[in-house]
Coordinates of C-alpha atoms in Angstrom, one line a residue:
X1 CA 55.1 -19.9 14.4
X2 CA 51.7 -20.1 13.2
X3 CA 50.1 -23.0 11.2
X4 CA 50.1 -20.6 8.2
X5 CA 53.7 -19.9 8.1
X6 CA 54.8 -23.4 9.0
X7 CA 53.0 -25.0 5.6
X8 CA 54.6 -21.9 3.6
X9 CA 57.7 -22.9 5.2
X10 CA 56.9 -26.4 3.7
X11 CA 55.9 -25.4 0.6
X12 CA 59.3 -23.2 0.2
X13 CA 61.8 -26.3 1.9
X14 CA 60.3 -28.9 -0.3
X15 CA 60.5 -26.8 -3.6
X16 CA 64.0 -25.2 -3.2
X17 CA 65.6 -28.7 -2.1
X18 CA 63.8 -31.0 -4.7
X19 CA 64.5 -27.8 -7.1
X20 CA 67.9 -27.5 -6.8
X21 CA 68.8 -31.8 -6.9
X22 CA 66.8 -32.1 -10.0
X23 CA 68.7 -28.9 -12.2
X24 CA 71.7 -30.6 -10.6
X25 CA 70.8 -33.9 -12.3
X26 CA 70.0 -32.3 -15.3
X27 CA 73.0 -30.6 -15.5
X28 CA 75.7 -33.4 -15.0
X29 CA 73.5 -35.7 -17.2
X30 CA 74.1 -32.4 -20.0
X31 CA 78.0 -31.8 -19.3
X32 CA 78.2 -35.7 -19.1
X33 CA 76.8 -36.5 -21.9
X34 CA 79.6 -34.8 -24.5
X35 CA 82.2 -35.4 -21.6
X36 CA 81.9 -38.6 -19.5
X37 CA 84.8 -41.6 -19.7
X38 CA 83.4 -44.5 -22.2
X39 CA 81.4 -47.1 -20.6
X40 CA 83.6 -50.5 -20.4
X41 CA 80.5 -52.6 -18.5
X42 CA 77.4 -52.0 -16.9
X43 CA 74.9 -53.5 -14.5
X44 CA 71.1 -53.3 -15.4
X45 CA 68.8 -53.4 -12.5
X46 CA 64.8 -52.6 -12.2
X47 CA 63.6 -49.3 -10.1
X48 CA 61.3 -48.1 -13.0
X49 CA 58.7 -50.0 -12.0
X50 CA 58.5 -49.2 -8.4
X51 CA 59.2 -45.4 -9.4
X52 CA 56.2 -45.5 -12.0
X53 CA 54.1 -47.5 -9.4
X54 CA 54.6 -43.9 -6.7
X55 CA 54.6 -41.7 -9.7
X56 CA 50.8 -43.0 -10.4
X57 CA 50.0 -42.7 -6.9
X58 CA 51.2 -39.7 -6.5
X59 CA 49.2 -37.9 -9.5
X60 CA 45.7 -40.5 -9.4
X61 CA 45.0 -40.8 -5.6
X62 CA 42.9 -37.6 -4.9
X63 CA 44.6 -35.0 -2.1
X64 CA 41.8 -36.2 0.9
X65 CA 42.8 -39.4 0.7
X66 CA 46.8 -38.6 1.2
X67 CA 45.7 -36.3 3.8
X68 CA 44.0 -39.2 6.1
X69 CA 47.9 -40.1 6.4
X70 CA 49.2 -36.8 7.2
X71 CA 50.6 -37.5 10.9
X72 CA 50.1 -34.2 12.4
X73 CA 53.3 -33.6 14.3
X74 CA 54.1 -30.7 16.5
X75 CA 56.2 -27.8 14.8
X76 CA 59.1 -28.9 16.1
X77 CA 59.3 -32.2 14.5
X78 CA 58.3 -30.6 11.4
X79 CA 61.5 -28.0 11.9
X80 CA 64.0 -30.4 12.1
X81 CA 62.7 -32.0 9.1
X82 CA 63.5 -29.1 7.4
X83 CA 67.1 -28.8 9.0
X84 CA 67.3 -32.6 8.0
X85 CA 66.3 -31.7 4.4
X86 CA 68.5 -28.7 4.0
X87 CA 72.2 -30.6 5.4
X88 CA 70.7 -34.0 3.2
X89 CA 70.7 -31.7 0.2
X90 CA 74.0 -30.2 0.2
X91 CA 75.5 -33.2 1.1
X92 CA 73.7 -35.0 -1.8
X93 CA 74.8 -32.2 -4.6
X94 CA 78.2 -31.8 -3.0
X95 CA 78.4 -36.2 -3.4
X96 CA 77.0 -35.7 -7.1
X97 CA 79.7 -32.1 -8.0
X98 CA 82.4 -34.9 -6.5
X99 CA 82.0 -37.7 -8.5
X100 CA 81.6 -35.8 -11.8
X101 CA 81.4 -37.4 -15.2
X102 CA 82.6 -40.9 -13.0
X103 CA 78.5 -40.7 -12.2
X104 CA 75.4 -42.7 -14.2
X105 CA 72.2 -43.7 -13.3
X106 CA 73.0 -47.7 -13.5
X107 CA 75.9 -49.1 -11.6
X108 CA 78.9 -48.8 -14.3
X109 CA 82.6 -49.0 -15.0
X110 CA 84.1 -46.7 -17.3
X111 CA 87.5 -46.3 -18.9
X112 CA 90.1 -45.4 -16.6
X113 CA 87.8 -45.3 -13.3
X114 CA 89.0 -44.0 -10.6
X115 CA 87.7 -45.0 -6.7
X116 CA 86.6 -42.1 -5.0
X117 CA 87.9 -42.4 -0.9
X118 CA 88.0 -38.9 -0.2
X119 CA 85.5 -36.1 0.0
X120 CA 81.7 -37.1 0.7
X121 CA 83.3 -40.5 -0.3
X122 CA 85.2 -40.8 3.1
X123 CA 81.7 -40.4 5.3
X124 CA 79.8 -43.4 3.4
X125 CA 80.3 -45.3 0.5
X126 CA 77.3 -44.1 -0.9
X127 CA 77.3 -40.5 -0.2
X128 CA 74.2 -39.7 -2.8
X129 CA 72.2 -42.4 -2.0
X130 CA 72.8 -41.1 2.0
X131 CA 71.7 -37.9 1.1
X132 CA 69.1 -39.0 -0.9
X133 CA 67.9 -41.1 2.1
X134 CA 68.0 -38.1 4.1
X135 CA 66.1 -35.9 2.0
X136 CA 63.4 -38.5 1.9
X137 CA 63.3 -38.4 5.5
X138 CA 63.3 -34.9 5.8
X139 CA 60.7 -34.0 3.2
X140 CA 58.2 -36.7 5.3
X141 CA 59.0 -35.0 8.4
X142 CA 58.5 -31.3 7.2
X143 CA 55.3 -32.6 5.3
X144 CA 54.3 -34.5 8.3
X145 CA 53.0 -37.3 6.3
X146 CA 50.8 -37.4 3.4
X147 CA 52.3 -38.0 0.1
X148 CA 55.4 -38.7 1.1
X149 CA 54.6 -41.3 3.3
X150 CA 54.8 -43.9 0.0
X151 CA 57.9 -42.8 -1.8
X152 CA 60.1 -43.6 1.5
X153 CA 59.8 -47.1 2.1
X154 CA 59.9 -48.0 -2.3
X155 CA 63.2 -45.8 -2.2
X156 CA 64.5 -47.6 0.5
X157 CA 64.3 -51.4 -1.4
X158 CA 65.3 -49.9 -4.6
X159 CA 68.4 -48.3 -2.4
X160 CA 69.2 -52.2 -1.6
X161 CA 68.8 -53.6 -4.9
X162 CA 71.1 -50.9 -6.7
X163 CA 73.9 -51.0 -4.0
X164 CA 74.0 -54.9 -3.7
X165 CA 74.7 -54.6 -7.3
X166 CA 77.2 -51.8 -7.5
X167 CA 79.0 -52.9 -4.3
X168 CA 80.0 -56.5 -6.9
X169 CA 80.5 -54.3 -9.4
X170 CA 83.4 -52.1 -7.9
X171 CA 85.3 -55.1 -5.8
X172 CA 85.4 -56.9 -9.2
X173 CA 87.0 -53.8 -10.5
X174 CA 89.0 -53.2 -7.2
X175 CA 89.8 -56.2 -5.9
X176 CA 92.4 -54.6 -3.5
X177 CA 91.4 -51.8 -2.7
X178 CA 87.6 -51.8 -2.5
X179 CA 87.8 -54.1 0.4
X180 CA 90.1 -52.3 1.9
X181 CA 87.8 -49.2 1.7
X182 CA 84.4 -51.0 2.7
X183 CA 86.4 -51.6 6.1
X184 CA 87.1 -48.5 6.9
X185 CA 84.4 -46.1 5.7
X186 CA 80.7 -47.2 6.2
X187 CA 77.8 -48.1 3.4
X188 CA 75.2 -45.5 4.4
X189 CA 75.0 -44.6 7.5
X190 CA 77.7 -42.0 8.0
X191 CA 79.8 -42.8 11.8
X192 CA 78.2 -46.3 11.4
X193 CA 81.5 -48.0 11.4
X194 CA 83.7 -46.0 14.5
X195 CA 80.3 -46.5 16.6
X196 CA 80.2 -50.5 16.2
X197 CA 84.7 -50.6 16.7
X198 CA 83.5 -48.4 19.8
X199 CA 80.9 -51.6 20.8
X200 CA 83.4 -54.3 20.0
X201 CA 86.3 -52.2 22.0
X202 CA 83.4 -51.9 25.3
X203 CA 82.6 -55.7 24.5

């Protein structure tokens, strides 16, 4: 594959993946907004800074100097970025088609909430913010660098601030079953939890 093709490649992974998660979002937040459960309480919590701090960045830091962190990698790396990218994304939108009008951008509990266990829910608690993760690690592999060098690591201390907070808020709403769940299925890392009973078992 020539260098030509590979950044068309890019170009096309990065668009069609970031397209299709932000008309998802779009979407729910539409059909939610005439449809979703009342809100009963909510958690507020502080990513717009950080997010305004990358979105500045991103538009006022001129293109040579994000290339001086472009990392170069071989093709191959930059292949199964895009792999990484394309099974993140589906799992992300088929986490977000799951959890329906039960979703919203702070951590909330709304009339009659239901505890998803199943689905994308039965791989990690956090099924969006896992595929999220992986799409963030994806797009810097298949971009080799650059740009989206910064967004990765400000995503990854938001991700920690938002689930601390919704991890209280759902075993004060579940305090039977929540803990039951965080034993058995892991936060974020999907197979997390049966490789450290494997270590312990070994041990």
């Amino acid at each position: 594959m020539t260098q030509q093709q590979l950044n068309l490649l890019t170009v096309v992974g990065l668009a069609a993946c970031w397209g299709a998660f932000v008309l998802t979002w779009l979407a729910g937040a539409i059909y939610n907004q005439s449809r979703a459960p009342a809100t009963e309480q909510t958690r507020t919590w502080f990513p717009r800074t950080g997010w305004v701090i990358v979105g500045v960045a991103w538009v006022v830091v001129p293109r040579a100097a994000w290339n001086s962190l472009a990392l170069h990698p071989p093709a191959w790396i930059r292949i199964l970025g895009l792999a990484i990218l394309l099974a993140a994304t589906a799992f992300t939108l088929w986490a977000r088609l799951t959890l329906g009008t039960m979703w919203s951008g702070a951590p909330t509990v709304k009339q009659l909430h239901q505890l998803r266990t199943s689905g994308p829910y039965g791989v990690t608690r956090h099924p969006i913010y896992t595929g999220m993760l992986g799409m963030m690690l994806g797009s810097l592999l298949l971009a080799g660098g650059g740009r989206w060098i910064v967004p990765f690591p400000v995503f990854l201390v938001l991700l920690e601030i938002k689930i601390r907070v919704e991890e209280r808020l759902m075993l004060a709403e579940f305090p039977d079953d929540y803990p039951r769940y965080r034993q058995r299925v892991p936060q974020l890392i999907p197979g997390l939890r049966l490789v450290s009973r494997r270590s312990a078992a070994s041990g």
